[in-house]
Coordinates of C-alpha atoms in Angstrom, one line a residue:
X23 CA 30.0 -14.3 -0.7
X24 CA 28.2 -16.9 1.6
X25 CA 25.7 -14.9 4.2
X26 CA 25.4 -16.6 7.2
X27 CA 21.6 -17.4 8.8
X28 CA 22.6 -15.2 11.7
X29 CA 23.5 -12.2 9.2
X30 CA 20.1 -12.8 7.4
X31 CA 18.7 -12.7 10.6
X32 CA 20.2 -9.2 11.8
X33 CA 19.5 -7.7 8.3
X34 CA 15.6 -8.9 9.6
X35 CA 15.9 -8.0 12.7
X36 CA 17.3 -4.3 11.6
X37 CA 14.1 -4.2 8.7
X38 CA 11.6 -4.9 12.1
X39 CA 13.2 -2.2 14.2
X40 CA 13.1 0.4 11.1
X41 CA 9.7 -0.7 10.3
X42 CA 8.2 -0.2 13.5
X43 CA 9.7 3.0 13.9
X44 CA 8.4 4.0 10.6
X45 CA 4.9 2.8 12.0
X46 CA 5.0 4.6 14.8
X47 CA 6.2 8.3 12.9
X48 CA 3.4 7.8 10.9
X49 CA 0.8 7.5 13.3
X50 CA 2.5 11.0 15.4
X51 CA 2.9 12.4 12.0
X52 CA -0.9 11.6 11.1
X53 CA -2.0 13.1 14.3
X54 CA -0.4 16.1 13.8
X55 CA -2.3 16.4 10.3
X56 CA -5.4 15.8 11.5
X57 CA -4.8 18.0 14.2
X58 CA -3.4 21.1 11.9
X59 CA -7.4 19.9 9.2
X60 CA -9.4 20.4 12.3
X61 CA -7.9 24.1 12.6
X62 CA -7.6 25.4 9.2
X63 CA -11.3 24.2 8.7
X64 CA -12.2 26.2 11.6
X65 CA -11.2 29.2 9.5
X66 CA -11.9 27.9 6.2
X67 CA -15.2 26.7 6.6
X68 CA -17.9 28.0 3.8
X69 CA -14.9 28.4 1.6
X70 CA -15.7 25.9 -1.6
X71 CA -12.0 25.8 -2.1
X72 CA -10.8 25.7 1.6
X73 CA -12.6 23.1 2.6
X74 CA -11.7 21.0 -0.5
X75 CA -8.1 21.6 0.9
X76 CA -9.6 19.9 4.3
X77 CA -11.2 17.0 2.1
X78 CA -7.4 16.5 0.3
X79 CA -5.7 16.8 4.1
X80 CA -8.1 14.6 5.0
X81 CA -7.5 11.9 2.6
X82 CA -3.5 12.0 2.7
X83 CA -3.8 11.9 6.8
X84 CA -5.3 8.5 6.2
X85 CA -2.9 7.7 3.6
X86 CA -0.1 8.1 6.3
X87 CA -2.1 5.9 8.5
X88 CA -2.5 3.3 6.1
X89 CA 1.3 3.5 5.8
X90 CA 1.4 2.6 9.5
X91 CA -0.9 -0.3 9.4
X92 CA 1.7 -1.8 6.1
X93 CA 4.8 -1.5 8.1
X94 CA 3.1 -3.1 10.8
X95 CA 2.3 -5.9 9.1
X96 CA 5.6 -5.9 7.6
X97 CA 7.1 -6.1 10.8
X98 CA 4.9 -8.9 11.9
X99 CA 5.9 -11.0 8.6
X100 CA 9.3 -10.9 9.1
X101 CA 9.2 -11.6 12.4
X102 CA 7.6 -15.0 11.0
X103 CA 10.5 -15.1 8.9
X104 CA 12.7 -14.7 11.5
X105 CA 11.2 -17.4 13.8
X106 CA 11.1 -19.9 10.9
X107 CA 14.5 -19.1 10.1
X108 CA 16.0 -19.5 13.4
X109 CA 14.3 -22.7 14.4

């Protein structure tokens, strides 16, 4: 089966729109970890292993925002694709 540029281009265009939305989850769900740390170390803290649990929250919260930052770039790159393709 020949694919067209233009269908190339929509698959791209749909991989932008899902990655930017993926971005954007990812930063709301990121806040809402941090958010839920700061609390639970209000009522862990002192506690060895409770605030080792705010450490480990800690370090997946910027895991999701690392996440963010890769679909952003993704996003960006094929929107260079895109441009190069439909020139």
């Amino acid at each position: 089966i020949m694919t067209s540029i233009q269908d190339v281009a929509n698959a791209a265009y749909l991989l932008c729109d899902q990655a930017k939305a993926l971005a954007q989850q990812s930063l709301m769900c990121a806040e809402t970890v941090e958010r839920h740390s700061s609390r639970l170390y209000a009522i862990v803290r002192g506690s060895a292993s409770g605030e080792q649990a705010v450490r480990q929250i800690g370090i997946a919260s910027r895991a999701i925002r690392d996440s963010a930052t890769k679909m952003q770039t993704l996003d960006s790159a094929v929107q260079t694709f895109i441009s190069d393709l439909t020139k």
